[in-house]
Short mmCIF file of C-alpha atoms and ligand atoms in Angstrom, two decimals:
data_model
loop_
_atom_site.label_atom_id
_atom_site.label_comp_id
_atom_site.label_asym_id
_atom_site.label_seq_id
_atom_site.Cartn_x
_atom_site.Cartn_y
_atom_site.Cartn_z
CA UNK A 1 21.91 6.47 -33.65
CA UNK A 2 24.33 4.84 -31.31
CA UNK A 3 22.73 1.90 -29.20
CA UNK A 4 23.47 4.09 -26.02
CA UNK A 5 21.15 6.93 -27.16
CA UNK A 6 18.32 4.65 -28.01
CA UNK A 7 16.58 5.26 -25.02
CA UNK A 8 15.62 3.25 -21.77
CA UNK A 9 15.78 -0.44 -22.89
CA UNK A 10 18.77 -0.06 -24.63
CA UNK A 11 20.50 1.34 -21.79
CA UNK A 12 19.35 -1.32 -19.51
CA UNK A 13 22.12 -3.83 -19.17
CA UNK A 14 19.81 -6.55 -19.03
CA UNK A 15 18.00 -5.68 -22.08
CA UNK A 16 18.71 -9.24 -23.32
CA UNK A 17 16.75 -10.71 -20.67
CA UNK A 18 13.84 -8.35 -20.94
CA UNK A 19 13.01 -8.24 -24.55
CA UNK A 20 15.56 -9.44 -27.02
CA UNK A 21 15.96 -12.72 -28.54
CA UNK A 22 19.11 -11.80 -30.64
CA UNK A 23 22.13 -9.65 -30.32
CA UNK A 24 22.00 -6.39 -32.63
CA UNK A 25 25.62 -5.96 -32.56
CA UNK A 26 26.08 -9.57 -34.33
CA UNK A 27 23.65 -8.69 -37.26
CA UNK A 28 25.79 -8.68 -40.27
CA UNK A 29 23.66 -5.91 -41.73
CA UNK A 30 25.00 -2.24 -42.16
CA UNK A 31 25.09 -0.84 -38.53
CA UNK A 32 22.99 2.23 -39.29
CA UNK A 33 19.93 0.30 -40.77
CA UNK A 34 19.72 -2.46 -38.08
CA UNK A 35 19.51 0.27 -35.45
CA UNK A 36 16.76 1.98 -37.17
CA UNK A 37 14.92 -1.22 -37.16
CA UNK A 38 15.68 -1.59 -33.39
CA UNK A 39 14.01 1.79 -33.17
CA UNK A 40 10.85 0.62 -34.87
CA UNK A 41 11.05 -2.51 -32.64
CA UNK A 42 11.45 -0.51 -29.61
CA UNK A 43 8.34 1.63 -30.52
CA UNK A 44 6.35 -1.43 -31.59
CA UNK A 45 7.08 -3.53 -28.51
CA UNK A 46 6.64 -0.67 -25.96
CA UNK A 47 8.73 -0.77 -22.80
CA UNK A 48 8.54 -3.06 -19.84
CA UNK A 49 4.94 -4.64 -18.85
CA UNK A 50 2.82 -2.85 -16.67
CA UNK A 51 2.40 -3.55 -12.99
CA UNK A 52 -0.69 -5.70 -12.55
CA UNK A 53 -1.78 -3.65 -9.70
CA UNK A 54 -0.94 -0.04 -8.79
CA UNK A 55 -0.32 0.56 -12.57
CA UNK A 56 -0.65 4.31 -12.82
CA UNK A 57 1.82 6.26 -10.56
CA UNK A 58 4.31 9.00 -9.87
CA UNK A 59 7.44 9.39 -8.03
CA UNK A 60 10.34 11.41 -6.73
CA UNK A 61 13.75 11.34 -4.78
CA UNK A 62 14.28 12.79 -1.76
CA UNK A 63 15.68 12.72 1.94
CA UNK A 64 14.89 11.02 5.28
CA UNK A 65 16.19 12.84 8.25
CA UNK A 66 16.26 11.62 11.65
CA UNK A 67 14.50 13.74 13.99
CA UNK A 68 14.26 11.46 17.42
CA UNK A 69 16.27 8.87 18.94
CA UNK A 70 14.85 5.36 18.40
CA UNK A 71 18.10 3.26 19.06
CA UNK A 72 16.49 1.77 22.09
CA UNK A 73 14.24 -0.15 19.69
CA UNK A 74 16.65 -0.59 16.68
CA UNK A 75 20.34 -0.58 15.63
CA UNK A 76 19.42 0.05 12.16
CA UNK A 77 22.21 2.33 10.86
CA UNK A 78 19.97 4.70 9.17
CA UNK A 79 18.28 5.51 12.51
CA UNK A 80 21.65 5.60 14.44
CA UNK A 81 21.82 9.45 15.25
CA UNK A 82 19.59 12.46 15.16
CA UNK A 83 20.48 14.40 12.25
CA UNK A 84 21.28 11.39 9.92
CA UNK A 85 20.28 11.59 6.33
CA UNK A 86 19.47 9.04 3.92
CA UNK A 87 18.45 9.27 0.40
CA UNK A 88 14.86 7.67 -0.47
CA UNK A 89 12.71 7.41 -3.27
CA UNK A 90 8.80 7.40 -2.97
CA UNK A 91 6.23 5.88 -5.57
CA UNK A 92 2.56 7.00 -5.24
CA UNK A 93 -0.04 5.11 -7.01
CA UNK A 94 -3.87 4.34 -7.34
CA UNK A 95 -4.43 0.71 -6.67
CA UNK A 96 -6.81 -0.50 -9.06
CA UNK A 97 -5.57 1.99 -11.87
CA UNK A 98 -4.89 1.44 -15.33
CA UNK A 99 -2.71 3.50 -17.63
CA UNK A 100 -4.94 6.33 -18.65
CA UNK A 101 -7.48 6.11 -15.70
CA UNK A 102 -8.60 9.07 -13.70
CA UNK A 103 -6.49 9.89 -10.52
CA UNK A 104 -9.28 11.01 -8.61
CA UNK A 105 -11.53 7.59 -8.89
CA UNK A 106 -12.43 6.25 -5.50
CA UNK A 107 -9.58 3.88 -4.78
CA UNK A 108 -6.70 3.03 -2.20
CA UNK A 109 -3.16 4.67 -2.73
CA UNK A 110 0.01 2.96 -2.78
CA UNK A 111 2.72 4.98 -0.98
CA UNK A 112 5.91 2.90 -1.44
CA UNK A 113 9.23 4.10 -0.10
CA UNK A 114 12.74 2.98 -0.86
CA UNK A 115 15.68 3.97 1.47
CA UNK A 116 19.15 3.86 0.35
CA UNK A 117 20.86 3.02 3.55
CA UNK A 118 24.54 2.27 4.10
CA UNK A 119 23.48 -1.31 4.81
CA UNK A 120 21.38 -1.62 1.80
CA UNK A 121 17.93 -1.47 0.88
CA UNK A 122 15.10 -0.98 3.19
CA UNK A 123 11.56 -0.82 1.27
CA UNK A 124 8.81 0.40 3.20
CA UNK A 125 5.71 -0.83 0.94
CA UNK A 126 2.79 1.01 2.30
CA UNK A 127 -0.55 2.49 1.41
CA UNK A 128 -2.81 5.29 2.66
CA UNK A 129 -4.61 3.02 4.89
CA UNK A 130 -3.69 1.52 8.36
CA UNK A 131 -5.61 -1.59 7.23
CA UNK A 132 -6.09 -3.61 4.44
CA UNK A 133 -9.48 -5.69 3.46
CA UNK A 134 -8.53 -9.18 4.11
CA UNK A 135 -6.17 -10.80 6.75
CA UNK A 136 -5.84 -14.30 4.64
CA UNK A 137 -3.77 -14.56 1.64
CA UNK A 138 -6.10 -17.40 0.31
CA UNK A 139 -8.44 -14.53 -0.21
CA UNK A 140 -6.26 -12.40 -2.12
CA UNK A 141 -6.88 -13.62 -5.79
CA UNK A 142 -10.63 -13.51 -5.17
CA UNK A 143 -10.38 -10.12 -3.80
CA UNK A 144 -8.32 -8.67 -6.59
CA UNK A 145 -10.29 -10.20 -9.29
CA UNK A 146 -13.52 -8.29 -7.76
CA UNK A 147 -11.43 -4.78 -8.10
CA UNK A 148 -10.40 -5.60 -11.73
CA UNK A 149 -12.22 -6.20 -14.90
CA UNK A 150 -14.43 -8.85 -15.38
CA UNK A 151 -12.79 -11.99 -17.23
CA UNK A 152 -16.31 -12.44 -19.06
CA UNK A 153 -17.31 -8.60 -19.73
CA UNK A 154 -14.23 -6.76 -19.16
CA UNK A 155 -16.04 -4.42 -17.12
CA UNK A 156 -15.57 -3.36 -13.72
CA UNK A 157 -18.25 -4.75 -11.33
CA UNK A 158 -19.52 -2.96 -8.13
CA UNK A 159 -21.89 -5.91 -7.80
CA UNK A 160 -18.79 -8.44 -7.57
CA UNK A 161 -16.97 -5.90 -5.01
CA UNK A 162 -19.89 -6.06 -2.77
CA UNK A 163 -20.57 -9.71 -3.14
CA UNK A 164 -17.15 -10.26 -1.88
CA UNK A 165 -17.31 -7.84 1.11
CA UNK A 166 -20.49 -9.26 2.24
CA UNK A 167 -19.15 -12.66 2.40
CA UNK A 168 -15.99 -11.46 4.15
CA UNK A 169 -17.01 -9.01 6.97
CA UNK A 170 -13.10 -8.62 7.87
CA UNK A 171 -13.42 -6.16 4.83
CA UNK A 172 -15.67 -3.67 6.70
CA UNK A 173 -12.89 -1.62 8.52
CA UNK A 174 -10.97 -0.84 5.33
CA UNK A 175 -14.57 -0.53 3.48
CA UNK A 176 -15.35 2.50 5.54
CA UNK A 177 -12.17 4.17 5.32
CA UNK A 178 -12.55 3.72 1.47
CA UNK A 179 -15.88 5.15 1.48
CA UNK A 180 -14.97 8.06 3.69
CA UNK A 181 -13.36 11.17 2.14
CA UNK A 182 -9.92 9.65 2.32
CA UNK A 183 -11.09 7.34 -0.55
CA UNK A 184 -10.62 10.50 -2.92
CA UNK A 185 -7.91 12.54 -1.68
CA UNK A 186 -6.78 15.67 -3.28
CA UNK A 187 -3.78 14.46 -4.94
CA UNK A 188 -0.65 12.48 -3.38
CA UNK A 189 0.57 15.21 -1.21
CA UNK A 190 -2.24 15.55 1.10
CA UNK A 191 -2.59 11.85 2.13
CA UNK A 192 -1.00 9.81 5.01
CA UNK A 193 1.00 6.55 4.25
CA UNK A 194 1.11 3.58 6.86
CA UNK A 195 3.03 0.55 6.65
CA UNK A 196 -0.30 -1.37 7.44
CA UNK A 197 1.43 -4.61 8.70
CA UNK A 198 2.96 -5.12 11.90
CA UNK A 199 7.00 -5.12 11.44
CA UNK A 200 9.66 -5.64 14.14
CA UNK A 201 12.83 -3.84 15.06
CA UNK A 202 15.69 -5.53 16.77
CA UNK A 203 18.05 -3.28 19.15
CA UNK A 204 21.83 -3.91 19.84
CA UNK A 205 20.97 -6.16 22.73
CA UNK A 206 18.98 -8.33 20.09
CA UNK A 207 15.72 -7.38 21.81
CA UNK A 208 12.54 -7.32 19.46
CA UNK A 209 9.60 -5.20 19.70
CA UNK A 210 6.93 -5.02 17.00
CA UNK A 211 6.02 -2.02 15.30
CA UNK A 212 3.42 -0.18 12.96
CA UNK A 213 4.67 2.53 10.73
CA UNK A 214 2.93 5.94 10.18
CA UNK A 215 3.71 8.48 7.48
CA UNK A 216 1.74 11.59 8.30
CA UNK A 217 1.27 14.35 5.74
CA UNK A 218 2.86 17.82 6.94
CA UNK A 219 0.78 19.51 4.10
CA UNK A 220 -2.34 18.31 6.13
CA UNK A 221 -5.13 15.76 5.09
CA UNK A 222 -7.22 17.22 2.21
CA UNK A 223 -9.77 15.28 0.35
CA UNK A 224 -12.06 15.98 -2.65
CA UNK A 225 -15.66 15.93 -2.34
CA UNK A 226 -17.38 13.58 -4.86
CA UNK A 227 -18.54 16.37 -7.31
CA UNK A 228 -14.91 17.52 -7.42
CA UNK A 229 -13.56 14.35 -7.79
CA UNK A 230 -16.07 13.63 -10.80
CA UNK A 231 -15.25 16.74 -12.49
CA UNK A 232 -11.81 16.39 -12.30
CA UNK A 233 -12.13 12.56 -13.78
CA UNK A 234 -13.39 14.27 -17.12
CA UNK A 235 -11.09 17.51 -17.03
CA UNK A 236 -7.87 16.51 -15.90
CA UNK A 237 -7.64 12.66 -15.30
CA UNK A 238 -3.77 13.40 -14.33
CA UNK A 239 -4.71 15.63 -11.59
CA UNK A 240 -2.92 13.77 -8.46
CA UNK A 241 0.29 13.38 -10.79
CA UNK A 242 0.29 16.98 -12.12
CA UNK A 243 -0.39 18.62 -8.69
CA UNK A 244 2.70 16.54 -7.33
CA UNK A 245 5.21 17.29 -10.13
CA UNK A 246 3.96 20.90 -10.00
CA UNK A 247 4.80 21.24 -6.61
CA UNK A 248 8.20 19.94 -7.01
CA UNK A 249 8.94 22.10 -10.11
CA UNK A 250 8.01 25.07 -8.11
CA UNK A 251 10.20 24.00 -5.25
CA UNK A 252 7.28 23.48 -2.86
CA UNK A 253 8.73 20.20 -1.70
CA UNK A 254 6.48 18.02 0.05
CA UNK A 255 7.08 16.69 3.57
CA UNK A 256 5.93 13.75 5.81
CA UNK A 257 6.66 12.67 9.38
CA UNK A 258 7.59 9.21 9.98
CA UNK A 259 6.20 7.83 13.29
CA UNK A 260 6.22 4.46 14.85
CA UNK A 261 4.06 2.63 17.33
CA UNK A 262 5.56 0.17 19.37
CA UNK A 263 4.26 -3.21 20.87
CA UNK A 264 6.42 -5.12 23.26
CA UNK A 265 6.57 -9.03 22.89
CA UNK A 266 4.66 -9.16 26.46
CA UNK A 267 1.95 -6.35 25.18
CA UNK A 268 1.50 -8.61 22.06
CA UNK A 269 0.75 -11.93 23.93
CA UNK A 270 -1.89 -9.96 25.95
CA UNK A 271 -3.48 -7.88 23.08
CA UNK A 272 -7.22 -8.16 22.91
CA UNK A 273 -6.80 -8.77 18.95
CA UNK A 274 -4.17 -10.58 17.06
CA UNK A 275 -1.36 -8.23 16.76
CA UNK A 276 -0.59 -9.28 13.21
CA UNK A 277 -3.98 -9.00 11.70
CA UNK A 278 -3.78 -6.33 9.24
CA UNK A 279 -7.52 -5.60 9.49
CA UNK A 280 -7.07 -3.84 12.65
CA UNK A 281 -5.15 -0.78 14.05
CA UNK A 282 -3.31 -0.35 17.38
CA UNK A 283 -5.17 2.44 19.21
CA UNK A 284 -3.25 5.59 19.67
CA UNK A 285 -3.78 5.77 23.20
CA UNK A 286 -2.50 2.42 24.21
CA UNK A 287 0.51 2.73 21.46
CA UNK A 288 1.00 6.14 21.17
CA UNK A 289 2.90 7.44 17.91
CA UNK A 290 6.80 8.00 18.57
CA UNK A 291 8.23 10.37 15.94
CA UNK A 292 11.30 9.19 14.13
CA UNK A 293 12.07 11.56 11.16
CA UNK A 294 11.15 13.57 8.14
CA UNK A 295 10.79 12.61 4.68
CA UNK A 296 10.89 15.38 1.99
CA UNK A 297 10.60 14.70 -1.70
CA UNK A 298 12.71 17.18 -3.74
CA UNK A 299 13.82 15.73 -6.96
CA UNK A 300 12.08 14.67 -10.11
CA UNK A 301 13.74 11.60 -11.65
CA UNK A 302 15.54 12.45 -14.97
CA UNK A 303 13.81 9.64 -16.81
CA UNK A 304 10.28 8.58 -15.67
CA UNK A 305 10.46 5.07 -17.56
CA UNK A 306 14.01 3.82 -15.86
CA UNK A 307 12.98 5.20 -12.23
CA UNK A 308 9.15 5.53 -11.47
CA UNK A 309 8.15 2.52 -13.66
CA UNK A 310 11.56 0.27 -13.19
CA UNK A 311 11.23 0.91 -9.28
CA UNK A 312 10.79 -2.58 -7.56
CA UNK A 313 9.69 -2.52 -4.08
CA UNK A 314 9.31 -5.62 -1.87
CA UNK A 315 8.70 -6.01 1.94
CA UNK A 316 11.68 -8.46 1.64
CA UNK A 317 14.12 -5.85 1.17
CA UNK A 318 15.22 -4.66 4.55
CA UNK A 319 18.46 -4.13 6.76
CA UNK A 320 19.84 -5.00 9.94
CA UNK A 321 17.84 -3.93 12.99
CA UNK A 322 14.69 -4.24 10.94
CA UNK A 323 12.64 -7.10 10.67
CA UNK A 324 9.31 -8.87 9.69
CA UNK A 325 6.47 -10.41 11.41
CA UNK A 326 4.03 -13.47 11.23
CA UNK A 327 1.30 -11.47 9.66
CA UNK A 328 0.22 -14.08 6.90
CA UNK A 329 -0.42 -11.30 4.20
CA UNK A 330 3.07 -9.96 4.91
CA UNK A 331 4.53 -13.23 4.48
CA UNK A 332 2.69 -13.71 1.32
CA UNK A 333 3.83 -10.42 0.04
CA UNK A 334 7.82 -11.32 0.84
CA UNK A 335 7.44 -14.60 -0.97
CA UNK A 336 5.83 -13.35 -3.96
CA UNK A 337 6.81 -9.70 -4.89
CA UNK A 338 10.47 -10.31 -5.88
CA UNK A 339 9.25 -13.06 -8.66
CA UNK A 340 6.40 -10.59 -9.83
CA UNK A 341 9.36 -7.93 -10.25
CA UNK A 342 11.55 -10.33 -12.06
CA UNK A 343 8.69 -11.28 -14.47
CA UNK A 344 7.98 -7.32 -15.08
CA UNK A 345 11.64 -6.27 -15.21
CA UNK A 346 14.01 -9.37 -15.74
CA UNK A 347 15.85 -11.26 -13.38
CA UNK A 348 18.38 -8.69 -12.61
CA UNK A 349 15.53 -6.20 -11.66
CA UNK A 350 17.46 -5.35 -8.21
CA UNK A 351 20.50 -4.24 -10.16
CA UNK A 352 18.53 -1.59 -12.17
CA UNK A 353 19.73 1.78 -11.02
CA UNK A 354 16.73 2.91 -9.08
CA UNK A 355 16.81 -0.38 -7.10
CA UNK A 356 20.48 -0.69 -6.51
CA UNK A 357 22.11 0.43 -3.08
CA UNK A 358 24.79 2.91 -4.13
CA UNK A 359 26.78 1.95 -1.11
CA UNK A 360 27.63 -1.54 -1.27
CA UNK A 361 25.30 -3.91 -3.28
CA UNK A 362 27.13 -7.21 -2.73
CA UNK A 363 27.18 -6.53 1.10
CA UNK A 364 23.47 -5.62 0.64
CA UNK A 365 22.53 -8.69 -1.34
CA UNK A 366 24.58 -11.12 1.10
CA UNK A 367 23.05 -9.57 4.38
CA UNK A 368 19.74 -9.05 3.17
CA UNK A 369 19.27 -12.50 2.00
CA UNK A 370 20.86 -13.85 5.30
CA UNK A 371 18.52 -11.79 7.22
CA UNK A 372 15.57 -12.79 5.25
CA UNK A 373 16.33 -16.29 5.45
CA UNK A 374 16.95 -15.96 9.40
CA UNK A 375 13.75 -14.30 9.90
CA UNK A 376 11.75 -17.14 8.02
CA UNK A 377 13.40 -19.80 9.98
CA UNK A 378 12.63 -17.82 13.27
CA UNK A 379 8.72 -17.52 12.38
CA UNK A 380 8.89 -21.18 11.48
CA UNK A 381 10.27 -22.23 14.84
CA UNK A 382 7.58 -19.94 16.43
CA UNK A 383 4.85 -21.32 14.19
CA UNK A 384 4.19 -19.19 11.23
CA UNK A 385 0.92 -18.05 12.68
CA UNK A 386 1.36 -18.63 16.20
CA UNK A 387 -1.42 -19.96 18.33
CA UNK A 388 -0.81 -18.13 21.23
CA UNK A 389 -1.57 -14.64 19.12
CA UNK A 390 -4.73 -16.09 18.02
CA UNK A 391 -7.51 -14.29 20.22
CA UNK A 392 -10.89 -15.09 21.26
CA UNK A 393 -11.81 -11.91 19.03
CA UNK A 394 -10.43 -13.40 15.95
CA UNK A 395 -13.89 -12.95 14.48
CA UNK A 396 -14.57 -9.26 15.84
CA UNK A 397 -14.60 -7.28 12.61
CA UNK A 398 -16.96 -4.97 14.00
CA UNK A 399 -15.47 -3.22 17.08
CA UNK A 400 -12.95 -1.22 15.26
CA UNK A 401 -14.95 -0.30 12.49
CA UNK A 402 -17.73 0.92 14.92
CA UNK A 403 -15.20 3.27 16.68
CA UNK A 404 -14.00 4.32 13.31
CA UNK A 405 -17.72 5.62 12.89
CA UNK A 406 -18.26 7.16 16.28
CA UNK A 407 -14.60 8.20 17.09
CA UNK A 408 -12.28 9.04 13.97
CA UNK A 409 -15.19 10.67 11.88
CA UNK A 410 -16.78 14.14 12.49
CA UNK A 411 -20.41 14.78 11.73
CA UNK A 412 -20.02 16.01 8.27
CA UNK A 413 -17.61 12.73 7.39
CA UNK A 414 -20.19 10.55 8.50
CA UNK A 415 -22.80 12.12 6.34
CA UNK A 416 -20.48 11.69 3.29
CA UNK A 417 -19.54 8.13 4.23
CA UNK A 418 -23.33 7.20 4.43
CA UNK A 419 -24.13 8.86 1.08
CA UNK A 420 -21.22 7.52 -0.73
CA UNK A 421 -22.21 3.81 0.57
CA UNK A 422 -25.67 4.04 -0.51
CA UNK A 423 -24.46 5.61 -3.97
CA UNK A 424 -22.07 2.25 -4.59
CA UNK A 425 -24.82 -0.16 -3.19
CA UNK A 426 -27.46 1.14 -5.28
CA UNK A 427 -25.30 -0.16 -8.15
CA UNK A 428 -25.68 -3.81 -6.96
CA UNK A 429 -27.56 -5.42 -9.81
CA UNK A 430 -28.73 -8.86 -10.70
CA UNK A 431 -30.53 -11.66 -8.92
CA UNK A 432 -28.20 -11.46 -5.86
CA UNK A 433 -29.04 -7.80 -5.36
CA UNK A 434 -31.43 -8.42 -2.43
CA UNK A 435 -29.15 -11.06 -0.43
CA UNK A 436 -25.95 -8.86 -1.02
CA UNK A 437 -27.73 -5.91 0.34
CA UNK A 438 -29.23 -7.65 3.08
CA UNK A 439 -26.04 -9.54 4.40
CA UNK A 440 -24.18 -6.23 4.10
CA UNK A 441 -26.61 -4.06 6.24
CA UNK A 442 -26.03 -6.88 8.90
CA UNK A 443 -22.40 -5.65 9.09
CA UNK A 444 -23.08 -2.13 9.14
CA UNK A 445 -25.42 -2.83 11.87
CA UNK A 446 -22.99 -4.90 13.99
CA UNK A 447 -20.37 -2.09 13.82
CA UNK A 448 -22.93 0.81 14.61
CA UNK A 449 -26.73 0.72 14.71
CA UNK A 450 -27.09 4.35 13.45
CA UNK A 451 -24.78 3.48 10.54
CA UNK A 452 -26.78 0.61 9.62
CA UNK A 453 -30.15 2.44 9.88
CA UNK A 454 -29.06 5.33 7.94
CA UNK A 455 -27.75 3.03 5.17
CA UNK A 456 -30.85 0.79 5.07
CA UNK A 457 -33.01 3.71 5.00
CA UNK A 458 -31.09 5.35 2.09
CA UNK A 459 -31.38 1.86 0.28
CA UNK A 460 -35.28 1.83 1.20
CA UNK A 461 -34.73 -1.56 2.82
CA UNK A 462 -37.43 -2.88 5.30
CA UNK A 463 -35.17 -3.47 8.61
CA UNK A 464 -36.40 -6.78 9.86
CA UNK A 465 -35.66 -8.36 13.10
CA UNK A 466 -32.99 -10.40 12.03
CA UNK A 467 -30.92 -7.44 11.19
CA UNK A 468 -31.57 -5.98 14.33
CA UNK A 469 -30.51 -9.21 15.93
CA UNK A 470 -27.09 -8.97 14.22
CA UNK A 471 -26.68 -5.46 15.75
CA UNK A 472 -26.98 -6.78 19.06
CA UNK A 473 -24.91 -10.11 18.73
P1 NDP B 501 -8.13 8.16 17.45
O1 NDP B 501 -9.51 8.47 18.18
O2 NDP B 501 -6.98 8.35 18.56
O3 NDP B 501 -7.84 8.98 16.18
C1 NDP B 501 -8.61 8.67 15.06
C2 NDP B 501 -7.70 8.45 13.79
O4 NDP B 501 -8.80 8.30 12.84
C3 NDP B 501 -7.04 9.82 13.70
O5 NDP B 501 -5.84 10.03 14.59
C4 NDP B 501 -6.85 9.55 12.19
O6 NDP B 501 -5.65 9.06 11.82
C5 NDP B 501 -7.94 8.61 11.57
N1 NDP B 501 -8.78 8.83 10.72
C6 NDP B 501 -9.63 10.15 10.89
N2 NDP B 501 -10.74 10.21 9.91
C7 NDP B 501 -10.33 9.16 9.07
C8 NDP B 501 -10.61 8.66 7.88
N3 NDP B 501 -11.36 9.39 7.17
N4 NDP B 501 -10.07 7.49 7.16
C9 NDP B 501 -8.92 6.90 8.06
N5 NDP B 501 -8.66 7.41 9.24
C10 NDP B 501 -9.25 8.40 9.75
O7 NDP B 501 -7.92 6.73 17.25
P2 NDP B 501 -7.83 5.35 17.76
O8 NDP B 501 -6.39 4.88 17.81
O9 NDP B 501 -8.44 5.48 19.32
O10 NDP B 501 -8.73 4.24 16.95
C11 NDP B 501 -9.97 4.54 16.68
C12 NDP B 501 -10.42 4.20 15.33
O11 NDP B 501 -9.87 5.23 14.59
C13 NDP B 501 -9.73 3.01 15.24
O12 NDP B 501 -10.69 1.94 15.29
C14 NDP B 501 -9.74 2.92 13.38
O13 NDP B 501 -10.83 2.98 12.90
C15 NDP B 501 -9.60 4.52 13.55
N6 NDP B 501 -7.94 4.85 12.83
C16 NDP B 501 -7.11 4.55 14.15
C17 NDP B 501 -5.64 4.63 13.54
C18 NDP B 501 -4.50 4.08 14.38
O14 NDP B 501 -3.51 3.73 14.01
N7 NDP B 501 -4.69 3.93 15.54
C19 NDP B 501 -5.33 5.11 12.35
C20 NDP B 501 -6.24 5.31 11.35
C21 NDP B 501 -7.44 5.24 11.96
P3 NDP B 501 -4.54 9.23 11.52
O15 NDP B 501 -3.81 10.52 12.46
O16 NDP B 501 -3.46 8.27 11.20
O17 NDP B 501 -4.89 10.27 10.19
#
């Protein structure tokens, strides 16, 4: 067998930096037998290491077509004219999944996009939620630990998750979305994507606005009820992947519409919350969605391993006319994703085919680095987490979850949400059970009294005056 036909790793020009400590072509043994040995080794070594998070996923290539002129906000080449088309790649995944886990588990979904623009790579590394559990990077390791298997028992622990949430009430907004129907989407075609963080756009006059990205499914939102999700878990753990691939194979290409919300610098200074707080949304009526373009996914990659597995996304990949923000979680992702990808894929991860810009890689690299450096220093100058953006509502973790319960959800959704939360909290065990439940119920009360009442009743908790006091505060 020739080395070129040996499969993914051998085709990889950086094979030596990833896996091999010796060059097989220097092997004095007869070529045929040493190649067989490599075949054995390749099978035994496996391929590249799995992602630590968002492990199980699927992906496809497609196109992004501009449908609306947003050049007043950005001079990014890919948005320069209506009708302009840019190739893109999307990867969908389950946040806390493991290879082999069920696609219908309650979880957040990754929705990451790579745009191959004429000016280089732009990655929009989003999820199916407009908010995240935490807003401070220092809490990330502990949060992720509670989502994964316990280092002691190697089991996942619902108690650990609620223990973290009750001590960190900023998780409430994302928690309510997680336990709503959208926590068990019907595959990847029927969910929205969100950039979640605040980003920026810069126009030809060098004026900056803050933006949030919304990627709305044209297929319509569809979720699974818990019984359907549980049944599929045992009958078809690859349900979401299969649904996605089948649709593409049948020529039923899924589409999403990309929108932005825009906030001016002045609006940001007067916003009632910190505009860079990723646990908050910007209300639609104050910051209406502005259409940008349409994404169609229409090409299953020829090789899963060298595309879906080797794709490496980072919010540090962006192009002229687009920018970052001082959101601390975004800054932490910018600082760490590149290194994590290099650990997984080798130090030339950005030059692997799926990650490389086909237009001008050298220009891409130098411009990108220059722009990243410019932005970091820009935010340093302004103060990485500017005082002026701190708001007196910094500890208001309850208004938006309350509006989510009363405004975003329908009657049926509210019943489902309460039922899902009760079912999960009933699994809290151990000596801390009572304290964890009581603390968490206070948070629900503060968001909405009816929500707190219903969950407390479902858990058969006596509602004491203390909890009600929280509701009024
Ligand atoms: P609106 O009252 O204008 O609309 C409510 C939005 O809620 C919908 O547009 C939909 O967003 C979203 N939604 C509905 N069901 C769910 C669900 N189960 N999980 C997640 N999102 C859902 O919203 P406002 O802007 O006035 O904000 C009110 C509340 O709505 C917020 O506090 C927030 O909790 C929630 N919300 C707001 C979003 C925003 O960006 N403004 C986005 C998502 C939720 P979509 O159209 O994106 O599907």
